[in-house]
PDB file of C-alpha atoms in Angstrom:
ATOM      1  CA  UNK V  34     -11.174 -20.852  17.251  1.00 29.00           C
ATOM      2  CA  UNK V  35      -7.893 -19.483  17.559  1.00 31.00           C
ATOM      3  CA  UNK V  36      -6.789 -15.974  18.096  1.00 31.00           C
ATOM      4  CA  UNK V  37      -6.021 -13.446  15.072  1.00 41.00           C
ATOM      5  CA  UNK V  38      -2.058 -12.620  14.006  1.00 45.00           C
ATOM      6  CA  UNK V  39      -2.087  -9.962  16.824  1.00 46.00           C
ATOM      7  CA  UNK V  40      -0.367  -7.380  14.441  1.00 44.00           C
ATOM      8  CA  UNK V  41      -3.872  -6.788  12.591  1.00 49.00           C
ATOM      9  CA  UNK V  42      -4.694  -4.885  15.382  1.00 42.00           C
ATOM     10  CA  UNK V  43      -3.085  -2.470  14.662  1.00 42.00           C
ATOM     11  CA  UNK V  44      -4.307  -2.467  11.067  1.00 53.00           C
ATOM     12  CA  UNK V  45      -5.725   1.332  10.006  1.00 54.00           C
ATOM     13  CA  UNK V  46      -9.162   0.109  10.899  1.00 46.00           C
ATOM     14  CA  UNK V  47     -10.657  -2.752  12.107  1.00 43.00           C
ATOM     15  CA  UNK V  48     -10.621  -5.994  10.550  1.00 45.00           C
ATOM     16  CA  UNK V  49     -12.454  -9.286  11.663  1.00 41.00           C
ATOM     17  CA  UNK V  50     -11.301 -11.577  14.403  1.00 35.00           C
ATOM     18  CA  UNK V  51      -8.929  -8.081  15.987  1.00 30.00           C
ATOM     19  CA  UNK V  52      -8.592  -7.663  19.697  1.00 22.00           C
ATOM     20  CA  UNK V  53      -7.593  -4.049  21.437  1.00 17.00           C
ATOM     21  CA  UNK V  54      -6.186  -2.163  18.928  1.00 19.00           C
ATOM     22  CA  UNK V  55      -2.716  -1.487  19.096  1.00 24.00           C
ATOM     23  CA  UNK V  56      -0.531   1.897  18.426  1.00 24.00           C
ATOM     24  CA  UNK V  57       0.513   1.294  14.954  1.00 25.00           C
ATOM     25  CA  UNK V  58       3.864   1.026  13.585  1.00 26.00           C
ATOM     26  CA  UNK V  59       4.735   3.199  10.782  1.00 30.00           C
ATOM     27  CA  UNK V  60       8.018   5.084  12.536  1.00 29.00           C
ATOM     28  CA  UNK V  61       9.922   7.406  10.798  1.00 27.00           C
ATOM     29  CA  UNK V  62      13.445   8.024   9.281  1.00 29.00           C
ATOM     30  CA  UNK V  63      15.390   5.048   7.333  1.00 27.00           C
ATOM     31  CA  UNK V  64      14.157   1.284   7.396  1.00 32.00           C
ATOM     32  CA  UNK V  65      16.383  -1.682   9.644  1.00 29.00           C
ATOM     33  CA  UNK V  66      17.283  -4.071   7.266  1.00 29.00           C
ATOM     34  CA  UNK V  67      17.902  -7.676   8.307  1.00 30.00           C
ATOM     35  CA  UNK V  68      19.719  -8.654   4.764  1.00 28.00           C
ATOM     36  CA  UNK V  69      21.903  -5.857   3.963  1.00 30.00           C
ATOM     37  CA  UNK V  70      20.004  -4.221   1.121  1.00 34.00           C
ATOM     38  CA  UNK V  71      20.331  -0.026   1.282  1.00 35.00           C
ATOM     39  CA  UNK V  72      17.466   1.367   0.986  1.00 44.00           C
ATOM     40  CA  UNK V  73      17.165   2.303  -2.737  1.00 44.00           C
ATOM     41  CA  UNK V  74      16.833  -1.070  -4.805  1.00 49.00           C
ATOM     42  CA  UNK V  75      17.234  -0.211  -8.385  1.00 49.00           C
ATOM     43  CA  UNK V  76      14.411  -3.082 -10.920  1.00 45.00           C
ATOM     44  CA  UNK V  77      15.640  -7.158 -10.796  1.00 43.00           C
ATOM     45  CA  UNK V  78      16.774  -6.876  -7.337  1.00 50.00           C
ATOM     46  CA  UNK V  79      18.414  -9.241  -5.989  1.00 53.00           C
ATOM     47  CA  UNK V  80      16.320 -10.800  -3.959  1.00 73.00           C
ATOM     48  CA  UNK V  81      17.831 -12.733  -0.409  1.00 82.00           C
ATOM     49  CA  UNK V  82      17.131 -16.483  -0.694  1.00 88.00           C
ATOM     50  CA  UNK V  83      16.164 -17.042   2.648  1.00 88.00           C
ATOM     51  CA  UNK V  84      14.334 -14.388   2.771  1.00 88.00           C
ATOM     52  CA  UNK V  85      11.744 -15.302  -0.625  1.00 90.00           C
ATOM     53  CA  UNK V  86      11.837 -18.561   0.652  1.00 92.00           C
ATOM     54  CA  UNK V  87      10.075 -17.070   4.139  1.00 92.00           C
ATOM     55  CA  UNK V  88       7.542 -15.305   2.366  1.00 92.00           C
ATOM     56  CA  UNK V  89       6.895 -17.842  -0.400  1.00 93.00           C
ATOM     57  CA  UNK V  90       6.387 -20.598   2.743  1.00 93.00           C
ATOM     58  CA  UNK V  91       4.264 -17.835   4.581  1.00 92.00           C
ATOM     59  CA  UNK V  92       2.417 -15.994   2.832  1.00 94.00           C
ATOM     60  CA  UNK V  93      -0.629 -17.601  -0.704  1.00 95.00           C
ATOM     61  CA  UNK V  94      -0.746 -16.632  -4.396  1.00 97.00           C
ATOM     62  CA  UNK V  95      -4.286 -15.082  -3.896  1.00 94.00           C
ATOM     63  CA  UNK V  96      -5.823 -13.599  -7.370  1.00 93.00           C
ATOM     64  CA  UNK V  97      -9.259 -13.540  -5.719  1.00 92.00           C
ATOM     65  CA  UNK V  98     -12.304 -11.599  -3.161  1.00 93.00           C
ATOM     66  CA  UNK V  99     -10.493  -8.765  -4.659  1.00 96.00           C
ATOM     67  CA  UNK V 100     -11.872  -5.363  -6.629  1.00 98.00           C
ATOM     68  CA  UNK V 101      -8.491  -6.498  -9.329  1.00 98.00           C
ATOM     69  CA  UNK V 102      -8.912  -9.948  -9.594  1.00 97.00           C
ATOM     70  CA  UNK V 103      -6.236  -9.607 -12.289  1.00 97.00           C
ATOM     71  CA  UNK V 104      -3.488  -9.304 -10.126  1.00 98.00           C
ATOM     72  CA  UNK V 105      -2.236 -12.018  -8.217  1.00 98.00           C
ATOM     73  CA  UNK V 106      -0.431 -10.958  -5.583  1.00 98.00           C
ATOM     74  CA  UNK V 107       1.212 -12.380  -2.035  1.00 96.00           C
ATOM     75  CA  UNK V 108      -0.797 -12.211   1.561  1.00 96.00           C
ATOM     76  CA  UNK V 109      -2.097 -14.309   4.288  1.00 92.00           C
ATOM     77  CA  UNK V 110      -4.503 -15.358   4.157  1.00 89.00           C
ATOM     78  CA  UNK V 111      -6.627 -17.724   7.191  1.00 89.00           C
ATOM     79  CA  UNK V 112      -4.758 -20.569   5.701  1.00 90.00           C
ATOM     80  CA  UNK V 113      -1.997 -18.680   6.632  1.00 92.00           C
ATOM     81  CA  UNK V 114      -0.333 -20.196   9.955  1.00 88.00           C
ATOM     82  CA  UNK V 115       0.413 -16.699  10.988  1.00 88.00           C
ATOM     83  CA  UNK V 116      -2.606 -15.355  10.014  1.00 86.00           C
ATOM     84  CA  UNK V 117      -3.587 -17.547  13.194  1.00 86.00           C
ATOM     85  CA  UNK V 118      -1.075 -17.364  15.376  1.00 81.00           C
ATOM     86  CA  UNK V 119       0.520 -14.729  18.579  1.00 77.00           C
ATOM     87  CA  UNK V 120       1.825 -11.546  16.313  1.00 77.00           C
ATOM     88  CA  UNK V 121       5.781 -12.229  18.751  1.00 80.00           C
ATOM     89  CA  UNK V 122       5.950 -15.618  17.101  1.00 84.00           C
ATOM     90  CA  UNK V 123       5.946 -13.407  13.282  1.00 84.00           C
ATOM     91  CA  UNK V 124      10.462 -12.325  13.258  1.00 87.00           C
ATOM     92  CA  UNK V 125      10.422  -9.279  11.504  1.00 86.00           C
ATOM     93  CA  UNK V 126       8.088  -5.698  12.131  1.00 84.00           C
ATOM     94  CA  UNK V 127       4.020  -5.974  11.117  1.00 88.00           C
ATOM     95  CA  UNK V 128       3.751  -7.418   7.541  1.00 91.00           C
ATOM     96  CA  UNK V 129       0.806  -4.377   6.692  1.00 92.00           C
ATOM     97  CA  UNK V 130       2.307  -5.510   3.039  1.00 94.00           C
ATOM     98  CA  UNK V 131       0.608  -9.130   2.954  1.00 94.00           C
ATOM     99  CA  UNK V 132      -2.757  -7.244   2.983  1.00 94.00           C
ATOM    100  CA  UNK V 133      -4.632  -6.673   0.034  1.00 96.00           C
ATOM    101  CA  UNK V 134      -6.781  -2.851   1.793  1.00 96.00           C
ATOM    102  CA  UNK V 135      -9.717  -1.466   0.246  1.00 97.00           C
ATOM    103  CA  UNK V 136      -8.133   1.846  -0.001  1.00 97.00           C
ATOM    104  CA  UNK V 137      -4.981   0.036  -3.074  1.00 98.00           C
ATOM    105  CA  UNK V 138      -7.925  -1.968  -4.056  1.00 98.00           C
ATOM    106  CA  UNK V 139     -10.218   0.845  -5.751  1.00 98.00           C
ATOM    107  CA  UNK V 140      -7.182   2.994  -6.885  1.00 98.00           C
ATOM    108  CA  UNK V 141      -5.379  -0.311  -8.170  1.00 98.00           C
ATOM    109  CA  UNK V 142      -9.369  -0.784  -9.579  1.00 98.00           C
ATOM    110  CA  UNK V 143      -8.782   2.649 -11.190  1.00 98.00           C
ATOM    111  CA  UNK V 144      -5.260   2.768 -12.825  1.00 98.00           C
ATOM    112  CA  UNK V 145      -6.791  -0.554 -15.472  1.00 98.00           C
ATOM    113  CA  UNK V 146     -10.476   0.239 -15.768  1.00 98.00           C
ATOM    114  CA  UNK V 147      -8.968   3.717 -16.552  1.00 98.00           C
ATOM    115  CA  UNK V 148      -5.509   3.636 -18.546  1.00 98.00           C
ATOM    116  CA  UNK V 149      -5.107   7.227 -19.981  1.00 98.00           C
ATOM    117  CA  UNK V 150      -4.498   8.302 -16.676  1.00 98.00           C
ATOM    118  CA  UNK V 151      -0.859   6.922 -16.515  1.00 98.00           C
ATOM    119  CA  UNK V 152      -0.497   5.712 -19.160  1.00 98.00           C
ATOM    120  CA  UNK V 153       3.204   6.723 -20.415  1.00 98.00           C
ATOM    121  CA  UNK V 154       3.055   8.834 -17.300  1.00 98.00           C
ATOM    122  CA  UNK V 155       5.772   9.293 -13.956  1.00 98.00           C
ATOM    123  CA  UNK V 156       3.248   7.120 -11.593  1.00 98.00           C
ATOM    124  CA  UNK V 157       4.959   7.853  -7.399  1.00 98.00           C
ATOM    125  CA  UNK V 158       2.819   4.937  -5.900  1.00 98.00           C
ATOM    126  CA  UNK V 159       3.304   6.157  -2.338  1.00 97.00           C
ATOM    127  CA  UNK V 160       3.279   2.984   1.251  1.00 96.00           C
ATOM    128  CA  UNK V 161       3.027   1.547  -1.446  1.00 97.00           C
ATOM    129  CA  UNK V 162       2.517  -2.175   0.520  1.00 96.00           C
ATOM    130  CA  UNK V 163       2.020  -4.863  -1.361  1.00 97.00           C
ATOM    131  CA  UNK V 164       2.523  -3.371  -4.528  1.00 97.00           C
ATOM    132  CA  UNK V 165      -0.813  -3.868  -6.147  1.00 98.00           C
ATOM    133  CA  UNK V 166      -1.038  -0.317  -6.844  1.00 98.00           C
ATOM    134  CA  UNK V 167       2.264   0.369  -8.486  1.00 98.00           C
ATOM    135  CA  UNK V 168       1.750  -3.067  -9.937  1.00 98.00           C
ATOM    136  CA  UNK V 169      -1.682  -1.422 -11.850  1.00 98.00           C
ATOM    137  CA  UNK V 170       0.217   1.577 -12.876  1.00 98.00           C
ATOM    138  CA  UNK V 171       2.437  -1.093 -15.061  1.00 98.00           C
ATOM    139  CA  UNK V 172      -0.308  -3.054 -16.189  1.00 98.00           C
ATOM    140  CA  UNK V 173      -1.447   0.273 -17.628  1.00 98.00           C
ATOM    141  CA  UNK V 174       1.643   1.672 -20.026  1.00 98.00           C
ATOM    142  CA  UNK V 175       3.171   3.552 -16.744  1.00 98.00           C
ATOM    143  CA  UNK V 176       7.251   5.237 -18.672  1.00 97.00           C
ATOM    144  CA  UNK V 177       8.493   4.865 -14.856  1.00 97.00           C
ATOM    145  CA  UNK V 178       7.753   3.679 -11.095  1.00 97.00           C
ATOM    146  CA  UNK V 179       8.229   3.628  -7.209  1.00 97.00           C
ATOM    147  CA  UNK V 180       7.195   1.970  -5.823  1.00 97.00           C
ATOM    148  CA  UNK V 181       7.737   3.516  -1.626  1.00 96.00           C
ATOM    149  CA  UNK V 182       7.602   2.032   1.556  1.00 95.00           C
ATOM    150  CA  UNK V 183       9.236   2.333   4.147  1.00 92.00           C
ATOM    151  CA  UNK V 184       9.282  -1.812   5.910  1.00 92.00           C
ATOM    152  CA  UNK V 185      12.061  -3.721   3.333  1.00 91.00           C
ATOM    153  CA  UNK V 186      10.142  -6.985   3.613  1.00 92.00           C
ATOM    154  CA  UNK V 187       7.932  -4.851   1.679  1.00 94.00           C
ATOM    155  CA  UNK V 188      10.106  -4.753  -0.757  1.00 93.00           C
ATOM    156  CA  UNK V 189      10.685  -7.640  -1.457  1.00 93.00           C
ATOM    157  CA  UNK V 190       7.213  -8.337  -1.127  1.00 95.00           C
ATOM    158  CA  UNK V 191       6.335  -6.178  -4.151  1.00 96.00           C
ATOM    159  CA  UNK V 192       8.963  -8.250  -6.223  1.00 95.00           C
ATOM    160  CA  UNK V 193       8.037 -11.219  -5.786  1.00 95.00           C
ATOM    161  CA  UNK V 194       4.395 -10.399  -6.666  1.00 97.00           C
ATOM    162  CA  UNK V 195       5.769  -8.220 -10.131  1.00 97.00           C
ATOM    163  CA  UNK V 196       7.344 -11.690 -11.466  1.00 95.00           C
ATOM    164  CA  UNK V 197       3.559 -12.891 -10.667  1.00 96.00           C
ATOM    165  CA  UNK V 198       2.463 -10.482 -12.584  1.00 98.00           C
ATOM    166  CA  UNK V 199       5.053 -11.780 -15.738  1.00 97.00           C
ATOM    167  CA  UNK V 200       6.859  -7.705 -15.066  1.00 97.00           C
ATOM    168  CA  UNK V 201       9.953  -6.642 -14.530  1.00 93.00           C
ATOM    169  CA  UNK V 202      10.685  -5.048 -10.709  1.00 91.00           C
ATOM    170  CA  UNK V 203      10.010  -1.232 -11.120  1.00 94.00           C
ATOM    171  CA  UNK V 204      12.386   0.534  -9.224  1.00 95.00           C
ATOM    172  CA  UNK V 205      11.838   0.024  -4.921  1.00 95.00           C
ATOM    173  CA  UNK V 206      12.233   2.517  -2.083  1.00 95.00           C
ATOM    174  CA  UNK V 207      12.074   1.416   1.445  1.00 92.00           C
ATOM    175  CA  UNK V 208      12.716   4.811   2.729  1.00 90.00           C
ATOM    176  CA  UNK V 209      10.247   8.162   4.444  1.00 92.00           C
ATOM    177  CA  UNK V 210       9.487  10.166   1.083  1.00 93.00           C
ATOM    178  CA  UNK V 211       8.209  12.886   3.175  1.00 91.00           C
ATOM    179  CA  UNK V 212      11.513  13.272   4.144  1.00 90.00           C
ATOM    180  CA  UNK V 213      13.285  13.826   1.389  1.00 88.00           C
ATOM    181  CA  UNK V 214      13.052  16.282  -0.946  1.00 86.00           C
ATOM    182  CA  UNK V 215      10.654  15.560  -4.218  1.00 85.00           C
ATOM    183  CA  UNK V 216      11.171  14.695  -7.015  1.00 91.00           C
ATOM    184  CA  UNK V 217       8.576  15.221 -10.107  1.00 94.00           C
ATOM    185  CA  UNK V 218       5.997  12.573 -10.999  1.00 97.00           C
ATOM    186  CA  UNK V 219       2.903  13.280 -13.228  1.00 98.00           C
ATOM    187  CA  UNK V 220       1.598  11.617 -10.604  1.00 98.00           C
ATOM    188  CA  UNK V 221       0.956  11.151  -7.434  1.00 98.00           C
ATOM    189  CA  UNK V 222      -1.223   7.416  -5.541  1.00 98.00           C
ATOM    190  CA  UNK V 223      -1.404   6.713  -2.237  1.00 98.00           C
ATOM    191  CA  UNK V 224      -4.093   4.178   0.085  1.00 97.00           C
ATOM    192  CA  UNK V 225      -4.902   3.957   3.115  1.00 94.00           C
ATOM    193  CA  UNK V 226      -2.395   6.544   3.980  1.00 94.00           C
ATOM    194  CA  UNK V 227      -4.849   8.638   5.742  1.00 94.00           C
ATOM    195  CA  UNK V 228      -5.470   6.590   9.610  1.00 89.00           C
ATOM    196  CA  UNK V 229      -3.769   8.734  11.900  1.00 88.00           C
ATOM    197  CA  UNK V 230      -4.045  12.521  12.822  1.00 89.00           C
ATOM    198  CA  UNK V 231      -0.560  13.282  12.725  1.00 90.00           C
ATOM    199  CA  UNK V 232       1.080  10.906   9.823  1.00 92.00           C
ATOM    200  CA  UNK V 233      -2.358  12.895   8.493  1.00 92.00           C
ATOM    201  CA  UNK V 234      -0.880  16.507   8.684  1.00 94.00           C
ATOM    202  CA  UNK V 235       2.581  15.480   7.315  1.00 94.00           C
ATOM    203  CA  UNK V 236       1.381  13.939   4.042  1.00 95.00           C
ATOM    204  CA  UNK V 237      -1.867  16.430   3.402  1.00 96.00           C
ATOM    205  CA  UNK V 238       1.083  19.206   3.784  1.00 95.00           C
ATOM    206  CA  UNK V 239       3.289  16.960   1.038  1.00 95.00           C
ATOM    207  CA  UNK V 240       1.252  16.554  -1.590  1.00 96.00           C
ATOM    208  CA  UNK V 241       0.187  20.052  -1.178  1.00 95.00           C
ATOM    209  CA  UNK V 242       3.400  21.199  -1.978  1.00 94.00           C
ATOM    210  CA  UNK V 243       4.201  17.785  -4.905  1.00 94.00           C
ATOM    211  CA  UNK V 244       0.676  19.788  -6.281  1.00 95.00           C
ATOM    212  CA  UNK V 245       2.288  23.358  -6.589  1.00 95.00           C
ATOM    213  CA  UNK V 246       5.618  22.884  -7.528  1.00 94.00           C
ATOM    214  CA  UNK V 247       5.013  20.748  -9.425  1.00 94.00           C
ATOM    215  CA  UNK V 248       1.209  20.203 -11.218  1.00 95.00           C
ATOM    216  CA  UNK V 249       1.086  16.465  -9.118  1.00 97.00           C
ATOM    217  CA  UNK V 250      -1.688  14.663  -9.734  1.00 98.00           C
ATOM    218  CA  UNK V 251      -3.060  13.478  -6.736  1.00 98.00           C
ATOM    219  CA  UNK V 252      -4.858  10.701  -5.956  1.00 98.00           C
ATOM    220  CA  UNK V 253      -5.446   8.252  -3.066  1.00 98.00           C
ATOM    221  CA  UNK V 254      -8.193   5.274  -1.785  1.00 98.00           C
ATOM    222  CA  UNK V 255      -9.585   5.144   1.125  1.00 97.00           C
ATOM    223  CA  UNK V 256     -12.730   3.121   2.735  1.00 96.00           C
ATOM    224  CA  UNK V 257     -13.727   6.477   5.314  1.00 93.00           C
ATOM    225  CA  UNK V 258     -11.537   5.913   7.614  1.00 90.00           C
ATOM    226  CA  UNK V 259     -12.363   8.836  10.496  1.00 90.00           C
ATOM    227  CA  UNK V 260      -8.753  10.377  10.041  1.00 91.00           C
ATOM    228  CA  UNK V 261      -9.554  11.667   6.569  1.00 93.00           C
ATOM    229  CA  UNK V 262     -13.122  11.538   5.719  1.00 92.00           C
ATOM    230  CA  UNK V 263     -12.692  14.184   9.148  1.00 94.00           C
ATOM    231  CA  UNK V 264     -10.131  15.506   8.392  1.00 95.00           C
ATOM    232  CA  UNK V 265      -9.550  19.138   6.224  1.00 95.00           C
ATOM    233  CA  UNK V 266      -8.178  17.670   3.783  1.00 96.00           C
ATOM    234  CA  UNK V 267     -11.990  16.367   2.297  1.00 95.00           C
ATOM    235  CA  UNK V 268     -13.078  20.925   1.520  1.00 96.00           C
ATOM    236  CA  UNK V 269     -10.179  19.895  -1.260  1.00 97.00           C
ATOM    237  CA  UNK V 270     -11.345  16.047  -2.687  1.00 97.00           C
ATOM    238  CA  UNK V 271     -12.438  15.679  -5.825  1.00 97.00           C
ATOM    239  CA  UNK V 272     -15.041  12.846  -6.118  1.00 98.00           C
ATOM    240  CA  UNK V 273     -13.530  10.223  -8.175  1.00 98.00           C
ATOM    241  CA  UNK V 274     -15.231   7.092  -8.356  1.00 98.00           C
ATOM    242  CA  UNK V 275     -16.283   4.570  -5.380  1.00 98.00           C
ATOM    243  CA  UNK V 276     -16.464   0.624  -5.702  1.00 98.00           C
ATOM    244  CA  UNK V 277     -18.836  -1.611  -3.777  1.00 97.00           C
ATOM    245  CA  UNK V 278     -16.415  -3.811  -1.548  1.00 96.00           C
ATOM    246  CA  UNK V 279     -16.705  -8.014  -2.909  1.00 95.00           C
ATOM    247  CA  UNK V 280     -17.681 -10.251  -0.022  1.00 94.00           C
ATOM    248  CA  UNK V 281     -14.500 -11.581   0.805  1.00 92.00           C
ATOM    249  CA  UNK V 282     -12.701  -8.049   1.573  1.00 92.00           C
ATOM    250  CA  UNK V 283     -16.238  -7.104   4.230  1.00 92.00           C
ATOM    251  CA  UNK V 284     -15.593  -9.705   6.010  1.00 88.00           C
ATOM    252  CA  UNK V 285     -12.099  -9.073   7.088  1.00 86.00           C
ATOM    253  CA  UNK V 286     -12.518  -4.855   7.143  1.00 84.00           C
ATOM    254  CA  UNK V 287     -15.674  -4.972   9.713  1.00 81.00           C
ATOM    255  CA  UNK V 288     -18.326  -1.969   8.773  1.00 77.00           C
ATOM    256  CA  UNK V 289     -16.402  -1.014   6.000  1.00 91.00           C
ATOM    257  CA  UNK V 290     -18.254  -1.647   2.214  1.00 95.00           C
ATOM    258  CA  UNK V 291     -17.321   0.861  -0.207  1.00 97.00           C
ATOM    259  CA  UNK V 292     -13.748   2.356  -1.737  1.00 97.00           C
ATOM    260  CA  UNK V 293     -12.744   5.702  -2.947  1.00 98.00           C
ATOM    261  CA  UNK V 294     -11.159   7.023  -4.838  1.00 98.00           C
ATOM    262  CA  UNK V 295     -10.641  10.825  -4.513  1.00 98.00           C
ATOM    263  CA  UNK V 296      -8.833  13.388  -7.058  1.00 98.00           C
ATOM    264  CA  UNK V 297      -6.636  15.846  -4.381  1.00 98.00           C
ATOM    265  CA  UNK V 298      -7.751  19.893  -6.507  1.00 96.00           C
ATOM    266  CA  UNK V 299      -5.595  22.168  -3.651  1.00 93.00           C
TER     267      UNK V 299
END
């Protein structure tokens, strides 16, 4: 069998066919912008034609195998050539945005099933990745949305995924929001972000400040990775709902069978 794309060994938790674990790449500060865009992109942002063509050629539109079949996403699947090729053949930063991670699936399912949580409210999707949770918030009636991911290519993928779901693109920030002055949000959602101890500590402090300064509600999606289940934040969480993961998601994520939405209450 051909070896799978090496970046998946850097994933926030084990995945099928992975080799030796490498250090997860989540750099601080401003990302590089290969097509010359600025870190803030408003609604209806211009999509670079070459990058758009590359993403469309090397991802597959999928709405199956996840907790949210009503959301279509461009993802890397076993039918995509880069799923199997060596990591250094992928010409850009590691495409974490191209996997629909279990924590994000749980958050998105919860928002779709409980639209009152976001209807008419402002929502920040922190570490947005493919943008599914922000899309779920939009579908459920959120009045203002910001998707944040430090990878500018994730920003392009999010825009494409909005179009797939017949939604007008919402603003996207491709800068480390933890380094910026906090804005006021009714709700902050983040999935699969507690995969590194140092990042977990930074997120914990940032979320506490957000809660105490603006009384922001915080929902966290996580499938039970050790950096989250063993972190002190556990003492400030209330379980909202736990979902059984679909079989395809289980197969792609060794040892994971459920994903949970938590309400952060410091």
